[in-house]
Coordinates of C-alpha atoms and ligand atoms in Angstrom, one line a residue:
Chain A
X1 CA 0.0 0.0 0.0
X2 CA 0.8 3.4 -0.8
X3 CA 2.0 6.3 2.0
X4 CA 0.5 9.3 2.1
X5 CA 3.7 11.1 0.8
X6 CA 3.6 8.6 -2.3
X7 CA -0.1 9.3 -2.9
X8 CA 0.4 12.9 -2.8
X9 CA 3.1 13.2 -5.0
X10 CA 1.6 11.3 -7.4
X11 CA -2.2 11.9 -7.2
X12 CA -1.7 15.7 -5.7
X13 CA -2.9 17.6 -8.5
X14 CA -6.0 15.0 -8.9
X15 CA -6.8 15.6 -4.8
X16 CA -6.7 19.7 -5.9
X17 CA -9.1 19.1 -8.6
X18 CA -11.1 16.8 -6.6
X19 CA -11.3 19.3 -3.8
X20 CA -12.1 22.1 -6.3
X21 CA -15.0 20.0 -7.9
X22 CA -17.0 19.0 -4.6
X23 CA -16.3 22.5 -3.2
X24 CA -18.2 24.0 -6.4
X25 CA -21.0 21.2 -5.9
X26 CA -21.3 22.3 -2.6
X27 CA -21.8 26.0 -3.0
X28 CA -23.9 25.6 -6.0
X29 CA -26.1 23.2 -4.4
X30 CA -26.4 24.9 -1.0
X31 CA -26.9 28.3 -2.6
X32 CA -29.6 26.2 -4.8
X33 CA -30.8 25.0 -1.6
X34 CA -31.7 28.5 0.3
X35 CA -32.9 29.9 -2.6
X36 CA -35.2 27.0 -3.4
X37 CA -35.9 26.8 0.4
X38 CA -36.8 30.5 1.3
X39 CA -39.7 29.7 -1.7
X40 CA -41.0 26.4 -0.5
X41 CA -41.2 28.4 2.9
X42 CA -43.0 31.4 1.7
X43 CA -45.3 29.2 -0.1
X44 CA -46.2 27.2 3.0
X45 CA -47.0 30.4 4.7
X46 CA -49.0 32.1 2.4
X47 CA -52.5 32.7 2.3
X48 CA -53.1 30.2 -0.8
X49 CA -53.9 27.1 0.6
X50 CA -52.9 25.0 -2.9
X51 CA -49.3 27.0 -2.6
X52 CA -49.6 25.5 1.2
X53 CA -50.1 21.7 0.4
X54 CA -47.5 22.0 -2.9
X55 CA -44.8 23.1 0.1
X56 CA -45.6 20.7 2.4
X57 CA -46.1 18.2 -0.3
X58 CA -42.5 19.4 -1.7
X59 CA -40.4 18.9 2.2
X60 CA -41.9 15.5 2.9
X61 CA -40.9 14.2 -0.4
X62 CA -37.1 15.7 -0.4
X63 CA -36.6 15.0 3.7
X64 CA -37.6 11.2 3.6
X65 CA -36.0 10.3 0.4
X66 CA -32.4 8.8 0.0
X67 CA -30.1 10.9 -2.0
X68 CA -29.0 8.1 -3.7
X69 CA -32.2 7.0 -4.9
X70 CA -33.1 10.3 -6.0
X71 CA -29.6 10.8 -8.3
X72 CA -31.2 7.3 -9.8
X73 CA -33.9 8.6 -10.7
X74 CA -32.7 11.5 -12.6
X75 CA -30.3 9.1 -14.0
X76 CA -31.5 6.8 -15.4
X77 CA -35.7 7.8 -15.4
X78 CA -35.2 11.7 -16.8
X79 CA -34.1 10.1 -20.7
X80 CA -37.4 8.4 -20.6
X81 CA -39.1 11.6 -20.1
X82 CA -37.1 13.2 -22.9
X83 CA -34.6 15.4 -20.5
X84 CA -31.2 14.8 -20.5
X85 CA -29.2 16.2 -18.3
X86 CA -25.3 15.8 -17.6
X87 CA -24.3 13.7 -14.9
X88 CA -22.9 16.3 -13.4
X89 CA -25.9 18.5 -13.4
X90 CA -28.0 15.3 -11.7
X91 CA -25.5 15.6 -9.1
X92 CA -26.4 19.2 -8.5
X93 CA -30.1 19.1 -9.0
X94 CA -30.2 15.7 -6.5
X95 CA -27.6 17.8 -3.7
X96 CA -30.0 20.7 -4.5
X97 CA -33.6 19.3 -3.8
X98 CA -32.7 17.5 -0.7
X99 CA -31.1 19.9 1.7
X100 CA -33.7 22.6 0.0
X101 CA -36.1 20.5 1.9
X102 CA -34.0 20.7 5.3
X103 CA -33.6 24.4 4.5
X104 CA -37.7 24.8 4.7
X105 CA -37.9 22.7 7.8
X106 CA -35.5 24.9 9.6
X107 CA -36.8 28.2 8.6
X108 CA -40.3 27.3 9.6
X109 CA -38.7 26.7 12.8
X110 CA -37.0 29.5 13.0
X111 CA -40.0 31.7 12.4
X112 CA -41.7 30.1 15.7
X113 CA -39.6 32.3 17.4
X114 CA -41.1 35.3 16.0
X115 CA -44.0 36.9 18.2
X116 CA -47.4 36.9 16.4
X117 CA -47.5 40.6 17.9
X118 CA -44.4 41.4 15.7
X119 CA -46.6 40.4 12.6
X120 CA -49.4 42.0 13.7
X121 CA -47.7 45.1 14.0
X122 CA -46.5 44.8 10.6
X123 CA -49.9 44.2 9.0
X124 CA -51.1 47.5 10.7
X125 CA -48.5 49.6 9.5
X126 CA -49.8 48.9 6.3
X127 CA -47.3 45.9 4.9
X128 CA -48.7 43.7 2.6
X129 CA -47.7 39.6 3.1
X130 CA -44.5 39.9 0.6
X131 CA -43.4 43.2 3.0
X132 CA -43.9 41.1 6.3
X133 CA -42.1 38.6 4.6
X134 CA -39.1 40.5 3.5
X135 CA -39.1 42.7 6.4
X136 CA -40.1 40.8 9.4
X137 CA -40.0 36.9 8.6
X138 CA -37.2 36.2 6.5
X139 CA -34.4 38.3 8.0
X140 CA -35.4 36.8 11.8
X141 CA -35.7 33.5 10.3
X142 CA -32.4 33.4 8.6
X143 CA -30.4 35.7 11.6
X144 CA -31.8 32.8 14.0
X145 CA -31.1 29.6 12.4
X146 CA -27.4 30.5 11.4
X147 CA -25.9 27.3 13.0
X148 CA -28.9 25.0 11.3
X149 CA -28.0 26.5 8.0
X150 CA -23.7 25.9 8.7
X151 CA -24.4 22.2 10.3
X152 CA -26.7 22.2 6.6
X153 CA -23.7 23.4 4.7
X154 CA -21.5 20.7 5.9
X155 CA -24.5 18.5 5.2
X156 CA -24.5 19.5 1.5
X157 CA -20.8 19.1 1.3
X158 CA -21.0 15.5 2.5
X159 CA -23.9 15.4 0.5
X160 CA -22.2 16.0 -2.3
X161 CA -20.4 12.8 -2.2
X162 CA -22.9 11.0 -4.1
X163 CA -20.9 12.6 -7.1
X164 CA -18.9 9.6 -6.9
X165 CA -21.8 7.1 -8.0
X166 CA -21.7 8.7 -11.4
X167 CA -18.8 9.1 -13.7
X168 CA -17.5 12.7 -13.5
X169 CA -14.2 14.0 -14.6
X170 CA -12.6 15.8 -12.9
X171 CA -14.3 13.3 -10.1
X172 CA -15.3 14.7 -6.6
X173 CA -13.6 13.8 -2.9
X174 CA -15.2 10.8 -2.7
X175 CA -14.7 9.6 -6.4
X176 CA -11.1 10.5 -6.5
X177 CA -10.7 7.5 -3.7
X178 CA -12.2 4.3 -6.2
X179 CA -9.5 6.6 -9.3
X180 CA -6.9 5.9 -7.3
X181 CA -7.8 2.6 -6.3
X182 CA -8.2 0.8 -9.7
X183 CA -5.0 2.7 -11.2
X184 CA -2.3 2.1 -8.0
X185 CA -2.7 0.6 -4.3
X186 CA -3.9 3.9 -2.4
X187 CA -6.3 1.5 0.2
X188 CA -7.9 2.8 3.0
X189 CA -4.4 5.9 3.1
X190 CA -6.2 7.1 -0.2
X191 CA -9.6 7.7 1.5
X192 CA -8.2 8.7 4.7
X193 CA -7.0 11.9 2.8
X194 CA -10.0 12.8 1.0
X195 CA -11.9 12.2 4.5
X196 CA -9.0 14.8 5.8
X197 CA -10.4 17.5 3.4
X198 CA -13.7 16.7 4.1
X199 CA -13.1 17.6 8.0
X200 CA -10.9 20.3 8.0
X201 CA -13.4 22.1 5.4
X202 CA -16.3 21.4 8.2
X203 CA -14.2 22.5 10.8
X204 CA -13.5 25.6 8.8
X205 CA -17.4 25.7 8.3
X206 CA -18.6 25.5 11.5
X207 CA -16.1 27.7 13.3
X208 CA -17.2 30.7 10.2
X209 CA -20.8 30.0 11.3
X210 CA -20.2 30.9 14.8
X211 CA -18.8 34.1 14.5
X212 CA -22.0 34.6 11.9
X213 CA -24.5 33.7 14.8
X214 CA -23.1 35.6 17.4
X215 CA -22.9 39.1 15.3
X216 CA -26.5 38.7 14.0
X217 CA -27.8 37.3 16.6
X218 CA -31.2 38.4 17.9
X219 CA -31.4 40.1 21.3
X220 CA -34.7 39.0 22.9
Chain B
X1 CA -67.4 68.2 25.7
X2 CA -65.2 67.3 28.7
X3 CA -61.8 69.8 27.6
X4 CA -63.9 72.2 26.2
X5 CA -62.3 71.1 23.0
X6 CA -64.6 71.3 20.2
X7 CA -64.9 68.0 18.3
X8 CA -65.5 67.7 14.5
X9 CA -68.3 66.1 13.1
X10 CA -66.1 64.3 10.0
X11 CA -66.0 61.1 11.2
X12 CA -62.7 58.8 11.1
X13 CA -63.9 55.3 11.5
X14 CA -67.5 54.3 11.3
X15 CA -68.3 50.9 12.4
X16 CA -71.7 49.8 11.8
X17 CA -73.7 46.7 13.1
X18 CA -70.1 44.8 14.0
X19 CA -70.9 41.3 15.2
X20 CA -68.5 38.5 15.9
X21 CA -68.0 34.9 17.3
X22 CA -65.1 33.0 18.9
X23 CA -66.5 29.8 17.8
X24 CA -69.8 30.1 20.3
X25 CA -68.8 32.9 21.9
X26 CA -70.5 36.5 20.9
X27 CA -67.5 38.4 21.3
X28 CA -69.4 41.3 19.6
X29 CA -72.7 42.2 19.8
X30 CA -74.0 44.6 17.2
X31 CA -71.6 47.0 17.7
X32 CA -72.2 50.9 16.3
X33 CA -69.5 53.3 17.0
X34 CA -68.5 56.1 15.4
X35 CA -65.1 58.1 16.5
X36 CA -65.1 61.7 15.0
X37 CA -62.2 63.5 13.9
X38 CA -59.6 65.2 16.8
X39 CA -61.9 63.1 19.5
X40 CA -60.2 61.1 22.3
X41 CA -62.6 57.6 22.7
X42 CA -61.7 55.7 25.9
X43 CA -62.8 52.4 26.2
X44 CA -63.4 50.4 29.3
X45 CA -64.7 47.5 30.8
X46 CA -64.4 44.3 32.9
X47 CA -61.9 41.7 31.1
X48 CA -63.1 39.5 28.7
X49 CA -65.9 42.0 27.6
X50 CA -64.4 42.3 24.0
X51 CA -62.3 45.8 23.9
X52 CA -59.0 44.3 22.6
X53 CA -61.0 42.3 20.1
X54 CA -63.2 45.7 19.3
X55 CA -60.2 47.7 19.1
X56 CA -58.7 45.1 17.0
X57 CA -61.5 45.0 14.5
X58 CA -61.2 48.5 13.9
X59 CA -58.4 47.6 11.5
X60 CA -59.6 44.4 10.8
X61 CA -56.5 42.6 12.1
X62 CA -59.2 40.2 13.8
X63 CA -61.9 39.0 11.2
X64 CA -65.7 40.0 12.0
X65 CA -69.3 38.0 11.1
X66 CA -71.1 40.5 9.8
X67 CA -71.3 44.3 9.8
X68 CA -69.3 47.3 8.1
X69 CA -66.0 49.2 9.2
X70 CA -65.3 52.2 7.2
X71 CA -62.4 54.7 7.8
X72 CA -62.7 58.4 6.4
X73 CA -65.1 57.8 4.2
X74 CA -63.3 54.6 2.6
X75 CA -65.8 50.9 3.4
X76 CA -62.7 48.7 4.6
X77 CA -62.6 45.2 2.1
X78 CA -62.0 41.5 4.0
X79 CA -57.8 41.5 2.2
X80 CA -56.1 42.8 -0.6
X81 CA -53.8 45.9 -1.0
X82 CA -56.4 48.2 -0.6
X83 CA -56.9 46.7 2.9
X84 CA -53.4 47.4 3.5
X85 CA -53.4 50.6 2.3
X86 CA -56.4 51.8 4.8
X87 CA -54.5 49.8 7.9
X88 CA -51.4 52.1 6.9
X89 CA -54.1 54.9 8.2
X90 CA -55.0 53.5 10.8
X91 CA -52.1 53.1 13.8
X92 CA -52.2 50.9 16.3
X93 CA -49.9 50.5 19.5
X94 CA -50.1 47.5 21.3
X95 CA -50.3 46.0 24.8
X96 CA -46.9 44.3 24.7
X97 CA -45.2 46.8 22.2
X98 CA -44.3 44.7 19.5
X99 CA -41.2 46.4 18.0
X100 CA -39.5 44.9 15.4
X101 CA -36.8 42.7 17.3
X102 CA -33.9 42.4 14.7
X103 CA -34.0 46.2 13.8
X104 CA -32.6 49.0 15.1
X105 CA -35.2 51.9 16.9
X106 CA -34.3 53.9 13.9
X107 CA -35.2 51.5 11.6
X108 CA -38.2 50.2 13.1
X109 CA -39.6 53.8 12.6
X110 CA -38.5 54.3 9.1
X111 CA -39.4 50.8 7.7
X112 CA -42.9 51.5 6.7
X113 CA -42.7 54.7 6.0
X114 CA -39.7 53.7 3.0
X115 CA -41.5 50.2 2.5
X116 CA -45.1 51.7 2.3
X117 CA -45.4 55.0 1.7
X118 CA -41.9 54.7 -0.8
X119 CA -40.6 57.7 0.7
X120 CA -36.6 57.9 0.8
X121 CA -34.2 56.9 3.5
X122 CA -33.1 60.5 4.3
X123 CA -36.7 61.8 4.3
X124 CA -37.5 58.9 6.4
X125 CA -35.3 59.2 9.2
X126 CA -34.8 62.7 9.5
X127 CA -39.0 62.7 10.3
X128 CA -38.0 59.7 12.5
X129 CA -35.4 61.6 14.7
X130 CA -37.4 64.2 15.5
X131 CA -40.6 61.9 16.4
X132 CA -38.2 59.9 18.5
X133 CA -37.0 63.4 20.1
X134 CA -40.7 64.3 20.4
X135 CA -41.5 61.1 22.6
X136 CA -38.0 61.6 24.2
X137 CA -36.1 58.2 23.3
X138 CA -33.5 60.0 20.3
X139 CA -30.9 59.5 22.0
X140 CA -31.8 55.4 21.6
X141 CA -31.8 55.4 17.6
X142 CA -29.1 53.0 17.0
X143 CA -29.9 50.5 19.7
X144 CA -32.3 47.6 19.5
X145 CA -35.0 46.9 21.0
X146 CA -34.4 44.8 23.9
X147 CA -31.5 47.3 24.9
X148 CA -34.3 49.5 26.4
X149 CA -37.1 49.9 29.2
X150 CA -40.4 48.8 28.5
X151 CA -41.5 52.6 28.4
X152 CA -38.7 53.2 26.2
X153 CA -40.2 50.9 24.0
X154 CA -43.6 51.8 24.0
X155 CA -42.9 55.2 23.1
X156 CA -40.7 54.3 20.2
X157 CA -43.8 52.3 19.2
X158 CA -45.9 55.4 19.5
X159 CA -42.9 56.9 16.9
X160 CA -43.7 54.3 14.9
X161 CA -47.3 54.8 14.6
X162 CA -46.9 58.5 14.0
X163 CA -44.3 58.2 11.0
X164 CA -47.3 56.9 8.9
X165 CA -49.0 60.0 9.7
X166 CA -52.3 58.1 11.2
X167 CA -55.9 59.4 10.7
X168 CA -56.4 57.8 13.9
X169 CA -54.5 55.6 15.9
X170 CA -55.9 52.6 18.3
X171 CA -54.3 51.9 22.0
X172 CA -55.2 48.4 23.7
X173 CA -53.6 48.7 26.8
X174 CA -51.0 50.6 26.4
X175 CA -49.3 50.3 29.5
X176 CA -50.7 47.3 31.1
X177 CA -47.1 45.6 30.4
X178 CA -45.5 48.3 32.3
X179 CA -43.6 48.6 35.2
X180 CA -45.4 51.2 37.4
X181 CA -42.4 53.9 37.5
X182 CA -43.1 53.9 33.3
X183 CA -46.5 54.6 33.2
X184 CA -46.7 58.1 33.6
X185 CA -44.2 58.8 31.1
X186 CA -46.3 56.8 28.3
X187 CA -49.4 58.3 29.6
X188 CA -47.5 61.9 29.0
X189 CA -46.8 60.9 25.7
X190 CA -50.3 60.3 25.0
X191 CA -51.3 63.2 26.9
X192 CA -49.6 65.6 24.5
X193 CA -51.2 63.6 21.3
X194 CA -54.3 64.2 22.4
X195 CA -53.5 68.2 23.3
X196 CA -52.6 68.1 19.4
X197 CA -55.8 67.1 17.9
X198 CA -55.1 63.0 17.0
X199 CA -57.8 61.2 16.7
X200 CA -57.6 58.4 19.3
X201 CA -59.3 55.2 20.4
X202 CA -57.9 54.0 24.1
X203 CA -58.8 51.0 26.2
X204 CA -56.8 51.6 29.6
X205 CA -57.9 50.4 32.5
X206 CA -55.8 54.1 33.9
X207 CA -59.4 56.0 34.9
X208 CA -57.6 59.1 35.9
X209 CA -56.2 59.2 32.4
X210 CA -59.3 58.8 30.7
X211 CA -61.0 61.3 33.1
X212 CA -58.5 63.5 31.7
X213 CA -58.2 62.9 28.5
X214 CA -61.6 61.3 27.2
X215 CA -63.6 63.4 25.2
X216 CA -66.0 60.3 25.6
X217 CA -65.7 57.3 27.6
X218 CA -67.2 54.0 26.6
X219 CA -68.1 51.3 28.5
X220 CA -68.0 47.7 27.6
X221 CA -69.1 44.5 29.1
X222 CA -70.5 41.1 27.7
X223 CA -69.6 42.2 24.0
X224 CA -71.9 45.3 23.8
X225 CA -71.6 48.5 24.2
X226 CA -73.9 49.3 27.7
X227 CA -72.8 53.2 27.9
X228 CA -71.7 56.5 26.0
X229 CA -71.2 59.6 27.5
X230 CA -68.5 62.1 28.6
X231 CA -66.3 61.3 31.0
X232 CA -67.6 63.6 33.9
X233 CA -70.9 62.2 33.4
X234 CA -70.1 58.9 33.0
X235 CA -67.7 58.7 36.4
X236 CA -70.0 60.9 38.3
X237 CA -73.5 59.2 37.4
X238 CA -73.0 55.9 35.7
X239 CA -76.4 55.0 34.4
X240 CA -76.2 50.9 34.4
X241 CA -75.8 48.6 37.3
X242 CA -72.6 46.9 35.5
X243 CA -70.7 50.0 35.0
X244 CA -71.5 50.7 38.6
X245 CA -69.9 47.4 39.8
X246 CA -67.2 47.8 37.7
X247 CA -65.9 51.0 39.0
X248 CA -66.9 49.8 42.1
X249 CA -64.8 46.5 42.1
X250 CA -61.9 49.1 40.5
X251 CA -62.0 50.1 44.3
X252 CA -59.2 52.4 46.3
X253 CA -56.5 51.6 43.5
X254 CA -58.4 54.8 41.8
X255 CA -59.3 57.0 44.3
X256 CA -55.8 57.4 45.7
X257 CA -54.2 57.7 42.4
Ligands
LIG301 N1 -58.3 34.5 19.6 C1 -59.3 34.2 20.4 N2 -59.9 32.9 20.3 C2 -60.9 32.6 21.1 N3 -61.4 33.4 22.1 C3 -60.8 34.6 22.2 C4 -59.8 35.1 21.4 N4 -59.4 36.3 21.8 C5 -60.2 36.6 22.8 N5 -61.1 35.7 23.0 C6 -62.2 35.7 24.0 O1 -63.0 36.7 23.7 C7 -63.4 37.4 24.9 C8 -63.1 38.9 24.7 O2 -61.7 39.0 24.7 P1 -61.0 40.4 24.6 O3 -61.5 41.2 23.5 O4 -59.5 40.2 24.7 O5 -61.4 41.1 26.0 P2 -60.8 42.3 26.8 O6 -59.8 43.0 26.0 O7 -62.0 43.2 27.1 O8 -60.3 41.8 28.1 C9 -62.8 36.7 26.0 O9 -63.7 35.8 26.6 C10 -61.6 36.0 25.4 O10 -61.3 34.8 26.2
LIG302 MG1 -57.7 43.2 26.3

């Protein structure tokens, strides 16, 4: 079996291009995912009941479905439906949809810890539901669920290691690990340093999302 | 009239045959009320007897049965914008102050007043400074809102209220959350808004206030209206047996205050 020093020497530039590949997945997809989420939240708090049930609908589906099932399904079940996509663009859409989902669930949590008053208020300084929204819901949501949305980040990133169950080149962090293995002896050493990436990036993560929390923090 | 202040006739808000159920309780029982430019309304009653909900109704932030609100002139609709647009004439000040947590006092003042009205930032908070001067809590602008006293916050709520340049503005309880040292100083506050002419509906439970300040004093009980009249009259010579007990049971707390 390899050393690490052998491995990196030899497979350093394809660990770089690894890393660069599942960090791009991972802030595409989680970008994807709060964008995607913040929409599936406002529709399951507006007035329109249909918009209600299609959000609802939307979270159970993407929370209480495997990833891996999911990237099948786009795989190999899109052609049929006449869309092709890029196997690297059913990686994103599948790391998308499922922490989106997450996303939802934590905003809606954090907005419990708005007071009804706060809305009221709102409505009777005129603000229609899209001003409350913008004004009042969204910005408490999102200030009070900062460490939901890192620990979601590092989700995503981890997420993002279904990459590896679909041929891409340059391949991900995970998919770098089975290169390695069919074209030298890297063994468990080879996965041991994409696993090293993987926790000093979280570690990185999580220690940014801190200092984020405690700034914008809400006094209460 | 009590201040020898001379009330319009132009009435603000109108509402007419208001009825109301919480489930199978008649909150509101064919309520008729109508508050008339520059006059001071005060409403009071035993708990439960429906004045937040009444108050509340007057912008329509609780739903009603059957009957008609209508502000200056203007028959206020179930939703839409132009529901919106007649709330944003309509203040309101609550019980437990309900200031914008995550904003600055500043900002909690200019917010509607850029986000409704579309005026500009400067505009905005230069009229904001001096309505936080006029109810005394400028020098707070760039804290937030748990950084200050409960009266603090109340009257930056007052500010807030006033930015949209109200027809009227609603009270429900005012200070009812207060500590007793920062009651007088909302009541000033109040006070002074009257002295200039606002149009003002009030349910306090404060009688010296609204001896003070009512131009007419309502009474409340069971969901209806039971009495109307001007405060003098109405403390001196309450006309039904419930009003009666309910001063009554108001007991010494008033008349050493
Ligand atoms: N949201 C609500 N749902 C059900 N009942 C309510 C609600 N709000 C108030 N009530 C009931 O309606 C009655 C009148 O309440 P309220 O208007 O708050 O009285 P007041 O302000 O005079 O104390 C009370 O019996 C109260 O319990
Ligand atoms: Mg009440």
């Amino acid at each position: 079996m390899m050393s690490v020093g052998e491995l990196l020497s030899q497979f350093g530039d394809k660990y770089l291009q690894a890393l660069w590949t599942t960090y791009g997945l991972t802030v595409l997809c989680f970008a994807g995912a709060l964008v995607l989420g913040i929409a599936i939240t406002v529709m399951r708090i507006c007035p329109i009941k249909p918009l209600q049930w299609f959000g609802d609908f939307y979270v159970q589906i993407f929370r209480n479905i495997p990833g891996a099932a999911l990237l099948i399904v786009l795989v190999y079940a899109l052609p049929y439906l006449r869309v092709m996509l890029s196997y690297y663009m059913c990686v994103l859409v599948a790391v998308t949809l499922i922490p989106s989902s997450f996303c939802s669930e934590y905003l809606m949590a954090g907005m419990n810890t708005i007071g009804a008053g706060q809305i009221e208020a709102a409505r009777s300084l005129g603000m229609t539901f899209f001003q409350i929204v913008k004004n009042v819901v969204l910005p408490q949501a999102l200030r009070s669920t900062v460490l939901q949305m890192t620990n979601l980040l590092v989700a995503t990133m981890l997420t993002t290691a279904l990459a590896s169950q679909v041929p891409l080149n340059p391949a991900d962090l995970t998919g770098i690990v089975t290169y390695i293995n069919t074209h030298a002896v890297g063994g468990i050493t080879a996965f041991m340093i994409s696993a090293f990436f993987y926790a000093v990036t979280a570690v990185v993560i999580g220690q940014i999302g801190n200092r984020i929390d405690k700034k914008v923090r809400i006094l209460r | 009239m009590s201040n020898g202040k001379i009330i319009s006739q132009e009435p603000i808000i109108e509402l007419k045959h208001i009825d109301k159920h919480f489930g199978s309780l008649h909150v509101l029982k064919d309520i008729n009320l109508t508050v008339h430019k520059g006059e001071v309304v005060v409403i009071i009653g035993p708990s439960g007897s429906g004045k937040s909900t009444l108050c509340r109704t007057i912008n329509r932030l609780e739903t009603i049965d059957s009957g008609e609100i209508v502000i200056d002139g203007s028959v206020m609709p179930k939703e839409g914008k132009k529901l919106a647009e007649l709330r944003s004439q309509i203040g309101m000040v609550f019980q437990s102050f309900n200031l914008f947590a995550h904003k600055t006092i500043l900002d909690n003042v200019t917010i509607a007043p850029r986000d409704v009205l579309k005026k500009s930032k400067r505009e905005a908070e230069e009229e904001a400074m001096q309505l936080l001067k006029r109810v005394g809590v400028d020098s707070q602008a760039g804290k937030v809102p748990a950084q200050l006293s409960g009266g603090q916050q109340q009257r930056v709520a007052i500010a807030r209220s006033l930015a949209m340049h109200p027809k009227a503005i609603l009270f429900d309880e005012p200070t009812s959350a207060l500590d007793p040292e920062m009651i007088g100083e909302v009541l000033d506050v109040m006070t002074e808004l009257a002295r200039d002419g606002m149009t003002m509906v009030i349910v306090t439970h404060e009688m010296n206030f609204a001896r003070r300040v009512a131009d007419r004093v309502i009474f409340m009980d069971g969901g209806s209206i039971l009495e109307e009249a001007a405060p003098e009259e109405f403390f001196a010579a309450p006309k039904t047996q419930r009003a009666r007990d309910f001063l009554n049971s108001l007991g010494d707390r008033e008349s050493r205050s």
